[in-house]
Amino acid sequence: MHSPYRDDPRGSTHTELQDYYENVPPAHRFRGESPYASAANLNPSSQDIPLTQQGYTPPLAADTPAGRSYMHNIDREWEDGDATKASPWAAGAREKPNKSRRCWVLAGVALLIAGAVAGIVAGVLVSRNNSSSSKSNLASNSPSSGDPSDFDKDENLHVSFYGIAYTPAGSQLDANCGNSLDDVIKDVQLLSQITTRVRLYGADCNQSALVLEAVQQTKVNLTVWLGNYVSATDGGEAYERQRDTIKEVIQTYGTDHIGGITVGNEFMLNYVESQGTDDVTGTVGTTGAEMLITNITDTRSMLSDISVDLPVGTADAGAYFNEKLLSSVDYGMANVHPWFGDVSIDDAATWTWQFFQTNDVSISDEVDNKPQMYIAETGWPTKSSNTSTETNGASEASEANLQVFLDTFVCQANANGTEYFFFEFFDEEWKDKTYGGVEGWWGLFNSDRTLKNVTIPVCS
C-alpha cells in the first residue's frame, strides 16, 4: 500500500523547509500539521513566559475590547521590555522649609511612608496569592460580551464528532502569538456544539491555558489533549519550555478537562526523513524512538512530581510508528489522510479505516502494554490555492467531497468504536500563505467561524 507520508520532505531546519516548499511541486507536499504550529525551533520570547510569573495584573473586562489579542493587551510597557508595569471509521535641589511648612512636609512624609508600607504589604500578599494559587490571570480577562456560558446554539450543529483537531488562531511564535482569550472562547462555544474532545499540537503562546480557561468560562463539556511539539535539533529547548508551561497549566486548572499529554507531533516522520530514509523499523527509527522516549519519560516524571496521573502519548504520521515507541506510551495518535493516499472520495472512508487498522492498530496489538490508538487527523480539503493540486489524481478538493467524507466516515466510525480527531476545526490562513495548495483549507468552518456549505451528520 502506498504510504501517504512517503513523499514528506521535512528536514530539521526552518531554512531547509522553506527551500523545499519554494521549490518542490505542491503535489508532493505532506498534509500533516506543520512543525511550525508551535514554532518549536524558535527562541522563546517574553510571550512564552506564563503571565502568572510576570507580575501582570490584567485590565478589567470592560477595558478589554473583543477581539484584542490576549498576548498583546498588556499595555505599551511590554513594548519597552518592562514586565513589572497569552465508512466504518501564540531629584531636584531642596529649599529650607519654614516651621509650618516643615509640619506639612513631615506629615506628607509620614503619609508616604505609610502608603509605601501598605503598598509593600499588599504587594507581598498579591505575590503570595499568585504564587500559592497559580491561578492564571486569564480568569480576570473575560470577554467583553458578557457571560461566556450564555451563548446561542446553532441548530445546524450537532455533537456528532468523537473529537476535533484544533489550533487557536495566532498560536505561532513566529507570528508573535496573536491569539486571544476572546477568540478562543468563541471557538470553544462552537466546538462544544460538535464534539466533546479536542486535541492541541503544542503549548507555546499560552494556548493550553487559553483553551482551558475558555472551557472553564463557557462551562461546556470539553476534554482537551494538551500537546508538546518536540524538535530533534534544539537540544530539548522547545520541549522543556512547553513541559514547564504544561506543568503550570495543570497546577492552575487541574485535570478535570485534560484527556492526556501528547509529546511530539510527527517527530518520527521528521527525524527519519531528515536522515534520508523512510524506514521506521531500522536503526534510524530505533534511534528516533529512543530520543522521543526520553521526553515521554521526562513528562511522566514531571507529572509524578506534582502527584498527577494522566495518560502520556505521541502523535505521528500513520506509517511512522514502531513497536519500541508504542511500547513506551499510553496512547498513539495516527494521521491518516485519504487525500494524500491518492484515494477517490468514494473509497476514502473505507481506506482510512483499513490503513489505520493495518499500520497502527496492528502494531499496538503486538506490544505488551497495548496503547490506545486514535486517528489523530483525517478529513478532506475543500479547495486548493494552486490549480496543480485541485485534485489528488482521483477526486477534487471541494465542499461537496468533504460532505461525502462526512456522510461516509463520521457516524460509521462512531458506531464501530474508532476514536478519531477530525481535521480540522477551521481553515488556517497562515498555512495557505506559507505553503499554498490545499494546506489552509481543511476546516469544517471557514476562518471567520462560519460553517462551510456542508451538513453536519446527526449521530452520537
CSV table of C-alpha atoms in Angstrom, one decimal, residues 5-422:
chain,number,residue,atom,x,y,z
A,5,TYR,CA,3.6,10.1,4.0
A,6,ARG,CA,6.3,8.7,1.8
A,7,ASP,CA,6.9,11.9,0.0
A,8,ASP,CA,7.2,14.2,3.0
A,9,PRO,CA,10.3,16.3,2.7
A,10,ARG,CA,10.5,17.9,6.1
A,11,GLY,CA,14.0,18.1,7.4
A,12,SER,CA,15.3,19.6,10.7
A,13,THR,CA,15.8,23.3,9.9
A,14,HIS,CA,13.5,26.2,9.1
A,15,THR,CA,15.6,27.2,6.1
A,16,GLU,CA,15.6,23.7,4.6
A,17,LEU,CA,11.8,23.6,4.9
A,18,GLN,CA,11.4,27.0,3.3
A,19,ASP,CA,13.6,25.9,0.4
A,20,TYR,CA,11.6,22.8,0.0
A,21,TYR,CA,8.2,24.4,-0.1
A,22,GLU,CA,9.5,27.1,-2.5
A,23,ASN,CA,10.9,24.6,-5.0
A,24,VAL,CA,9.0,21.3,-4.8
A,25,PRO,CA,5.7,21.0,-6.6
A,26,PRO,CA,2.7,21.3,-4.3
A,27,ALA,CA,1.5,17.8,-5.2
A,28,HIS,CA,4.5,16.3,-3.2
A,29,ARG,CA,3.7,18.2,0.0
A,30,PHE,CA,2.6,16.3,3.0
A,31,ARG,CA,-0.5,17.5,4.8
A,32,GLY,CA,0.2,16.8,8.5
A,33,GLU,CA,0.2,19.7,11.0
A,34,SER,CA,3.2,22.0,10.2
A,35,PRO,CA,6.2,21.7,12.5
A,36,TYR,CA,5.7,25.4,13.0
A,37,ALA,CA,2.3,25.1,14.5
A,38,SER,CA,4.0,25.9,17.8
A,39,ALA,CA,7.2,27.3,16.3
A,40,ALA,CA,9.2,24.8,18.4
A,41,ASN,CA,12.5,25.7,16.7
A,42,LEU,CA,12.4,29.4,17.6
A,43,ASN,CA,13.8,31.0,20.7
A,44,PRO,CA,11.2,31.8,23.4
A,45,SER,CA,10.2,35.4,23.8
A,46,SER,CA,8.5,37.2,26.8
A,47,GLN,CA,5.2,36.0,25.3
A,48,ASP,CA,6.2,32.4,26.3
A,49,ILE,CA,6.6,33.2,30.0
A,50,PRO,CA,3.5,32.4,31.9
A,51,LEU,CA,1.8,35.7,32.8
A,52,THR,CA,1.5,34.5,36.4
A,53,GLN,CA,5.3,34.7,36.6
A,54,GLN,CA,5.5,38.2,35.1
A,55,GLY,CA,3.6,40.2,37.7
A,56,TYR,CA,1.0,41.2,35.2
A,57,THR,CA,-2.4,42.5,36.5
A,58,PRO,CA,-4.9,42.3,33.7
A,59,PRO,CA,-7.3,45.1,32.9
A,60,LEU,CA,-10.9,44.9,33.8
A,61,ALA,CA,-13.1,43.1,31.3
A,62,ALA,CA,-14.7,46.4,30.2
A,63,ASP,CA,-11.3,47.7,29.3
A,64,THR,CA,-10.6,44.7,27.0
A,65,PRO,CA,-12.3,45.1,23.6
A,66,ALA,CA,-13.5,42.0,22.0
A,67,GLY,CA,-11.0,40.6,19.5
A,68,ARG,CA,-8.0,42.2,21.1
A,69,SER,CA,-5.0,39.8,21.3
A,70,TYR,CA,-4.6,38.5,24.8
A,71,MET,CA,-0.9,38.3,24.4
A,72,HIS,CA,-0.7,42.0,23.4
A,73,ASN,CA,-3.3,43.6,25.8
A,74,ILE,CA,-0.7,44.3,28.4
A,75,ASP,CA,-0.3,48.0,27.6
A,76,ARG,CA,2.6,49.7,26.0
A,77,GLU,CA,5.0,48.8,28.8
A,78,TRP,CA,5.6,45.4,27.3
A,79,GLU,CA,7.0,47.0,24.1
A,80,ASP,CA,9.7,48.6,26.3
A,81,GLY,CA,10.5,45.3,27.9
A,82,ASP,CA,9.2,46.3,31.4
A,83,ALA,CA,7.2,43.5,32.7
A,84,THR,CA,6.7,45.0,36.1
A,85,LYS,CA,4.1,47.6,35.0
A,86,ALA,CA,-1.4,34.7,26.2
A,87,SER,CA,-17.3,4.0,6.0
A,88,PRO,CA,-16.7,2.0,9.3
A,89,TRP,CA,-14.2,4.9,10.5
A,90,ALA,CA,0.6,32.4,20.5
A,91,ALA,CA,15.6,64.8,42.4
A,92,GLY,CA,15.8,68.4,42.4
A,93,ALA,CA,17.5,70.7,44.9
A,94,ARG,CA,15.6,71.3,48.2
A,95,GLU,CA,15.0,74.7,49.8
A,96,LYS,CA,14.9,75.1,53.6
A,97,PRO,CA,11.3,74.9,54.7
A,98,ASN,CA,9.8,77.2,57.4
A,99,LYS,CA,8.3,75.6,60.5
A,100,SER,CA,4.7,75.5,59.3
A,101,ARG,CA,5.8,74.1,56.0
A,102,ARG,CA,8.0,71.6,57.8
A,103,CYS,CA,5.0,70.2,59.6
A,104,TRP,CA,3.2,69.7,56.4
A,105,VAL,CA,6.2,68.1,54.9
A,106,LEU,CA,6.7,65.8,57.9
A,107,ALA,CA,3.0,64.9,57.7
A,108,GLY,CA,3.4,64.2,54.0
A,109,VAL,CA,6.4,62.1,54.5
A,110,ALA,CA,4.6,60.1,57.2
A,111,LEU,CA,1.7,59.5,54.8
A,112,LEU,CA,4.1,58.5,52.1
A,113,ILE,CA,5.8,56.0,54.4
A,114,ALA,CA,2.5,54.6,55.5
A,115,GLY,CA,1.4,54.3,51.9
A,116,ALA,CA,4.7,52.6,50.9
A,117,VAL,CA,4.4,50.1,53.8
A,118,ALA,CA,0.8,49.4,52.8
A,119,GLY,CA,1.8,49.0,49.2
A,120,ILE,CA,4.6,46.6,50.1
A,121,VAL,CA,2.3,44.6,52.3
A,122,ALA,CA,-0.3,44.5,49.5
A,123,GLY,CA,2.3,43.6,47.0
A,124,VAL,CA,3.6,40.7,49.2
A,125,LEU,CA,0.0,39.5,49.7
A,126,VAL,CA,-0.7,39.6,46.0
A,127,SER,CA,2.6,37.9,45.2
A,128,ARG,CA,1.9,35.2,47.8
A,129,ASN,CA,-1.6,34.7,46.4
A,130,ASN,CA,-0.3,34.4,42.8
A,131,SER,CA,2.4,32.0,43.9
A,132,SER,CA,0.3,29.8,46.1
A,133,SER,CA,-2.7,29.5,43.8
A,134,SER,CA,-1.0,29.7,40.4
A,135,LYS,CA,-4.4,30.9,39.2
A,136,SER,CA,-4.0,32.3,35.7
A,137,ASN,CA,-4.6,35.9,35.1
A,138,LEU,CA,-6.7,34.7,32.2
A,139,ALA,CA,-9.6,34.3,34.6
A,140,SER,CA,-9.9,38.0,35.0
A,141,ASN,CA,-9.6,38.6,31.3
A,142,SER,CA,-13.2,37.7,30.5
A,143,PRO,CA,-14.5,38.7,27.1
A,144,SER,CA,-16.3,42.0,26.8
A,145,SER,CA,-19.5,40.3,25.6
A,146,GLY,CA,-20.9,39.2,29.0
A,147,ASP,CA,-21.3,35.7,30.4
A,148,PRO,CA,-19.4,33.3,28.1
A,149,SER,CA,-21.5,30.4,29.3
A,150,ASP,CA,-24.7,32.1,27.9
A,151,PHE,CA,-24.4,31.7,24.2
A,152,ASP,CA,-26.7,31.0,21.3
A,153,LYS,CA,-26.7,27.5,20.0
A,154,ASP,CA,-26.7,26.8,16.2
A,155,GLU,CA,-29.4,24.4,15.1
A,156,ASN,CA,-27.2,23.3,12.3
A,157,LEU,CA,-24.5,21.9,14.6
A,158,HIS,CA,-24.7,18.5,16.3
A,159,VAL,CA,-22.3,16.8,18.8
A,160,SER,CA,-21.5,14.1,16.3
A,161,PHE,CA,-17.7,14.0,16.2
A,162,TYR,CA,-15.6,11.9,18.5
A,163,GLY,CA,-13.0,14.7,18.5
A,164,ILE,CA,-11.7,17.7,16.6
A,165,ALA,CA,-8.1,18.8,15.8
A,166,TYR,CA,-7.7,22.4,16.8
A,167,THR,CA,-5.1,25.1,16.9
A,168,PRO,CA,-6.2,28.6,18.2
A,169,ALA,CA,-5.5,31.2,15.5
A,170,GLY,CA,-2.3,33.1,16.2
A,171,SER,CA,-0.6,30.4,18.2
A,172,GLN,CA,2.7,30.6,16.4
A,173,LEU,CA,5.8,32.2,18.0
A,174,ASP,CA,6.9,33.4,14.6
A,175,ALA,CA,3.6,35.2,14.3
A,176,ASN,CA,4.1,37.0,17.6
A,177,CYS,CA,1.5,35.0,19.4
A,178,GLY,CA,-1.6,36.8,18.2
A,179,ASN,CA,-4.1,34.6,19.9
A,180,SER,CA,-6.7,35.9,22.4
A,181,LEU,CA,-9.0,34.6,25.0
A,182,ASP,CA,-12.0,36.3,23.4
A,183,ASP,CA,-11.3,34.4,20.1
A,184,VAL,CA,-10.7,31.1,21.9
A,185,ILE,CA,-13.9,31.4,23.8
A,186,LYS,CA,-15.8,31.9,20.5
A,187,ASP,CA,-14.1,28.8,19.2
A,188,VAL,CA,-14.9,26.7,22.3
A,189,GLN,CA,-18.5,27.7,22.1
A,190,LEU,CA,-18.7,26.3,18.6
A,191,LEU,CA,-16.5,23.3,19.3
A,192,SER,CA,-18.8,22.3,22.2
A,193,GLN,CA,-21.7,22.1,19.7
A,194,ILE,CA,-19.9,19.5,17.5
A,195,THR,CA,-17.7,17.4,19.9
A,196,THR,CA,-16.7,16.8,23.5
A,197,ARG,CA,-13.0,16.4,22.7
A,198,VAL,CA,-10.2,18.5,21.1
A,199,ARG,CA,-6.5,17.9,20.6
A,200,LEU,CA,-3.8,20.6,20.6
A,201,TYR,CA,-0.5,20.4,18.9
A,202,GLY,CA,1.8,22.5,21.1
A,203,ALA,CA,1.9,24.6,24.2
A,204,ASP,CA,3.6,27.8,23.1
A,205,CYS,CA,1.8,31.2,23.0
A,206,ASN,CA,-0.2,30.2,26.2
A,207,GLN,CA,-2.6,28.2,24.1
A,208,SER,CA,-3.1,25.5,26.7
A,209,ALA,CA,-4.2,28.0,29.3
A,210,LEU,CA,-6.4,29.9,26.8
A,211,VAL,CA,-8.3,26.8,25.9
A,212,LEU,CA,-8.8,25.5,29.4
A,213,GLU,CA,-9.8,29.0,30.6
A,214,ALA,CA,-12.3,29.2,27.8
A,215,VAL,CA,-13.7,25.8,28.8
A,216,GLN,CA,-14.0,27.0,32.4
A,217,GLN,CA,-15.7,30.2,31.5
A,218,THR,CA,-18.1,28.7,29.0
A,219,LYS,CA,-18.9,25.7,31.3
A,220,VAL,CA,-19.0,23.3,28.4
A,221,ASN,CA,-18.3,19.6,28.3
A,222,LEU,CA,-15.0,19.6,26.5
A,223,THR,CA,-11.9,17.4,27.2
A,224,VAL,CA,-8.5,18.7,25.9
A,225,TRP,CA,-5.5,16.6,24.9
A,226,LEU,CA,-2.6,19.0,25.5
A,227,GLY,CA,0.4,19.0,23.1
A,228,ASN,CA,4.1,19.4,23.4
A,229,TYR,CA,5.7,19.9,20.0
A,230,VAL,CA,9.2,18.4,20.1
A,231,SER,CA,12.2,19.2,17.9
A,232,ALA,CA,15.1,16.8,17.5
A,233,THR,CA,17.6,19.6,16.7
A,234,ASP,CA,17.3,22.2,19.5
A,235,GLY,CA,18.9,20.4,22.5
A,236,GLY,CA,15.5,20.0,24.1
A,237,GLU,CA,14.8,23.7,24.4
A,238,ALA,CA,11.3,23.6,22.9
A,239,TYR,CA,10.3,20.5,24.8
A,240,GLU,CA,11.4,21.9,28.2
A,241,ARG,CA,9.8,25.2,27.6
A,242,GLN,CA,6.5,23.6,26.8
A,243,ARG,CA,6.8,21.0,29.5
A,244,ASP,CA,7.1,23.7,32.1
A,245,THR,CA,4.1,25.6,30.6
A,246,ILE,CA,2.0,22.4,30.7
A,247,LYS,CA,3.0,21.8,34.3
A,248,GLU,CA,1.8,25.3,35.4
A,249,VAL,CA,-1.4,24.9,33.4
A,250,ILE,CA,-2.1,21.6,35.2
A,251,GLN,CA,-1.4,23.2,38.6
A,252,THR,CA,-3.7,26.0,37.7
A,253,TYR,CA,-6.6,24.2,36.2
A,254,GLY,CA,-6.4,20.7,37.5
A,255,THR,CA,-7.1,17.7,35.3
A,256,ASP,CA,-10.9,17.5,35.0
A,257,HIS,CA,-10.8,18.7,31.4
A,258,ILE,CA,-7.5,17.2,30.3
A,259,GLY,CA,-7.5,13.8,28.5
A,260,GLY,CA,-3.8,13.4,28.1
A,261,ILE,CA,-0.5,14.9,27.1
A,262,THR,CA,0.8,14.3,23.6
A,263,VAL,CA,4.6,14.5,23.4
A,264,GLY,CA,5.7,15.0,19.9
A,265,ASN,CA,3.8,15.5,16.7
A,266,GLU,CA,5.2,13.8,13.6
A,267,PHE,CA,8.6,13.6,15.4
A,268,MET,CA,9.4,10.2,13.9
A,269,LEU,CA,8.4,11.3,10.4
A,270,ASN,CA,10.6,14.4,10.6
A,271,TYR,CA,13.5,12.5,12.2
A,272,VAL,CA,13.8,9.5,9.8
A,273,GLU,CA,13.2,11.7,6.7
A,274,SER,CA,16.0,14.1,7.9
A,275,GLN,CA,18.2,11.1,8.0
A,276,GLY,CA,17.4,10.2,4.4
A,277,THR,CA,15.2,7.2,4.9
A,278,ASP,CA,11.6,6.2,5.4
A,279,ASP,CA,12.4,3.0,7.3
A,280,VAL,CA,11.0,3.5,10.8
A,281,THR,CA,11.8,0.0,12.0
A,282,GLY,CA,15.6,0.1,11.3
A,283,THR,CA,18.5,1.6,13.2
A,284,VAL,CA,17.4,5.2,12.4
A,285,GLY,CA,13.9,4.5,13.5
A,286,THR,CA,15.1,3.0,16.8
A,287,THR,CA,17.3,6.0,17.4
A,288,GLY,CA,14.4,8.4,16.8
A,289,ALA,CA,12.2,6.4,19.1
A,290,GLU,CA,14.8,6.5,21.9
A,291,MET,CA,15.1,10.3,21.6
A,292,LEU,CA,11.4,10.8,21.9
A,293,ILE,CA,11.0,8.3,24.7
A,294,THR,CA,13.4,10.4,26.7
A,295,ASN,CA,10.9,13.2,26.6
A,296,ILE,CA,8.0,11.0,27.2
A,297,THR,CA,9.7,9.6,30.3
A,298,ASP,CA,10.6,13.1,31.5
A,299,THR,CA,6.9,14.1,31.1
A,300,ARG,CA,5.8,11.3,33.3
A,301,SER,CA,8.4,12.3,35.9
A,302,MET,CA,7.0,15.9,35.8
A,303,LEU,CA,3.5,14.6,36.4
A,304,SER,CA,4.7,12.4,39.2
A,305,ASP,CA,6.5,15.3,40.9
A,306,ILE,CA,3.1,17.1,41.1
A,307,SER,CA,1.2,14.0,42.0
A,308,VAL,CA,-0.8,13.9,38.8
A,309,ASP,CA,-1.8,10.8,36.8
A,310,LEU,CA,-2.5,11.5,33.2
A,311,PRO,CA,-2.0,9.4,30.0
A,312,VAL,CA,1.1,10.3,28.0
A,313,GLY,CA,1.2,9.6,24.3
A,314,THR,CA,2.5,10.7,21.0
A,315,ALA,CA,1.2,11.6,17.6
A,316,ASP,CA,2.7,10.8,14.2
A,317,ALA,CA,2.1,10.1,10.6
A,318,GLY,CA,0.2,6.8,10.3
A,319,ALA,CA,3.0,4.8,8.7
A,320,TYR,CA,5.7,6.0,11.2
A,321,PHE,CA,5.1,4.1,14.4
A,322,ASN,CA,7.3,1.3,15.6
A,323,GLU,CA,6.9,-1.2,18.5
A,324,LYS,CA,9.7,0.4,20.5
A,325,LEU,CA,7.8,3.8,20.6
A,326,LEU,CA,4.4,2.3,21.1
A,327,SER,CA,5.6,0.2,24.0
A,328,SER,CA,6.5,3.4,25.8
A,329,VAL,CA,3.3,5.3,25.6
A,330,ASP,CA,-0.3,5.1,26.9
A,331,TYR,CA,-1.7,6.1,23.6
A,332,GLY,CA,-0.8,6.7,20.0
A,333,MET,CA,-2.4,9.1,17.5
A,334,ALA,CA,-2.0,8.5,13.8
A,335,ASN,CA,-2.6,10.9,11.0
A,336,VAL,CA,-4.5,9.1,8.2
A,337,HIS,CA,-5.4,11.2,5.2
A,338,PRO,CA,-7.0,9.5,2.1
A,339,TRP,CA,-6.3,12.7,0.1
A,340,PHE,CA,-2.6,12.1,0.3
A,341,GLY,CA,-3.1,8.4,-0.4
A,342,ASP,CA,-4.5,9.4,-3.8
A,343,VAL,CA,-7.7,7.8,-2.9
A,344,SER,CA,-11.0,8.6,-4.5
A,345,ILE,CA,-13.7,10.2,-2.3
A,346,ASP,CA,-15.9,7.2,-2.8
A,347,ASP,CA,-13.3,4.9,-1.2
A,348,ALA,CA,-11.9,7.4,1.3
A,349,ALA,CA,-13.8,6.3,4.4
A,350,THR,CA,-13.1,2.6,3.9
A,351,TRP,CA,-9.4,3.3,3.0
A,352,THR,CA,-9.0,5.4,6.2
A,353,TRP,CA,-10.2,2.6,8.4
A,354,GLN,CA,-8.2,-0.1,6.7
A,355,PHE,CA,-5.0,1.9,6.7
A,356,PHE,CA,-5.4,2.7,10.4
A,357,GLN,CA,-6.0,-1.0,11.3
A,358,THR,CA,-3.1,-2.3,9.1
A,359,ASN,CA,-0.4,0.3,10.0
A,360,ASP,CA,-1.3,1.4,13.6
A,361,VAL,CA,-3.8,-0.8,15.5
A,362,SER,CA,-1.9,-3.9,14.4
A,363,ILE,CA,1.4,-2.7,15.9
A,364,SER,CA,-0.4,-1.7,19.1
A,365,ASP,CA,-1.8,-5.1,19.4
A,366,GLU,CA,1.7,-6.6,19.2
A,367,VAL,CA,3.2,-4.8,22.2
A,368,ASP,CA,2.6,-5.8,25.8
A,369,ASN,CA,1.1,-2.5,27.0
A,370,LYS,CA,-1.3,-2.3,24.1
A,371,PRO,CA,-1.6,1.5,24.0
A,372,GLN,CA,-4.9,3.0,23.0
A,373,MET,CA,-4.9,4.1,19.3
A,374,TYR,CA,-6.6,7.2,17.9
A,375,ILE,CA,-6.8,8.6,14.4
A,376,ALA,CA,-5.1,12.0,15.1
A,377,GLU,CA,-6.2,13.6,11.8
A,378,THR,CA,-8.5,12.7,9.0
A,379,GLY,CA,-10.6,14.8,6.7
A,380,TRP,CA,-10.9,16.2,3.2
A,381,PRO,CA,-9.8,19.6,1.8
A,382,THR,CA,-12.4,21.9,0.3
A,383,LYS,CA,-10.2,23.9,-2.1
A,384,SER,CA,-6.7,24.5,-3.4
A,385,SER,CA,-4.8,27.7,-4.0
A,386,ASN,CA,-2.9,26.1,-6.8
A,387,THR,CA,-4.5,24.5,-9.9
A,388,SER,CA,-1.9,21.7,-9.8
A,389,THR,CA,-3.4,20.4,-6.6
A,390,GLU,CA,-7.1,20.9,-7.1
A,391,THR,CA,-7.3,17.1,-7.2
A,392,ASN,CA,-5.3,14.3,-5.7
A,393,GLY,CA,-5.4,12.4,-9.0
A,394,ALA,CA,-8.6,10.7,-8.1
A,395,SER,CA,-11.0,13.3,-6.6
A,396,GLU,CA,-11.3,17.1,-6.2
A,397,ALA,CA,-10.8,19.2,-3.2
A,398,SER,CA,-14.3,20.6,-2.7
A,399,GLU,CA,-17.0,21.1,-0.1
A,400,ALA,CA,-19.1,18.5,-2.0
A,401,ASN,CA,-16.5,15.9,-1.4
A,402,LEU,CA,-16.0,16.9,2.2
A,403,GLN,CA,-19.7,16.3,2.6
A,404,VAL,CA,-19.3,12.8,1.1
A,405,PHE,CA,-16.5,12.0,3.6
A,406,LEU,CA,-18.6,13.3,6.5
A,407,ASP,CA,-21.5,11.2,5.4
A,408,THR,CA,-19.5,8.0,5.0
A,409,PHE,CA,-17.0,8.3,7.9
A,410,VAL,CA,-18.3,10.1,11.0
A,411,CYS,CA,-21.3,8.1,12.1
A,412,GLN,CA,-19.8,4.8,10.9
A,413,ALA,CA,-16.6,5.4,12.9
A,414,ASN,CA,-18.7,6.3,16.0
A,415,ALA,CA,-20.7,3.1,15.6
A,416,ASN,CA,-17.7,0.8,15.4
A,417,GLY,CA,-15.7,2.5,18.1
A,418,THR,CA,-13.0,4.1,16.1
A,419,GLU,CA,-11.7,7.0,18.1
A,420,TYR,CA,-10.6,9.9,15.9
A,421,PHE,CA,-10.0,13.7,15.8
A,422,PHE,CA,-11.5,15.1,12.6
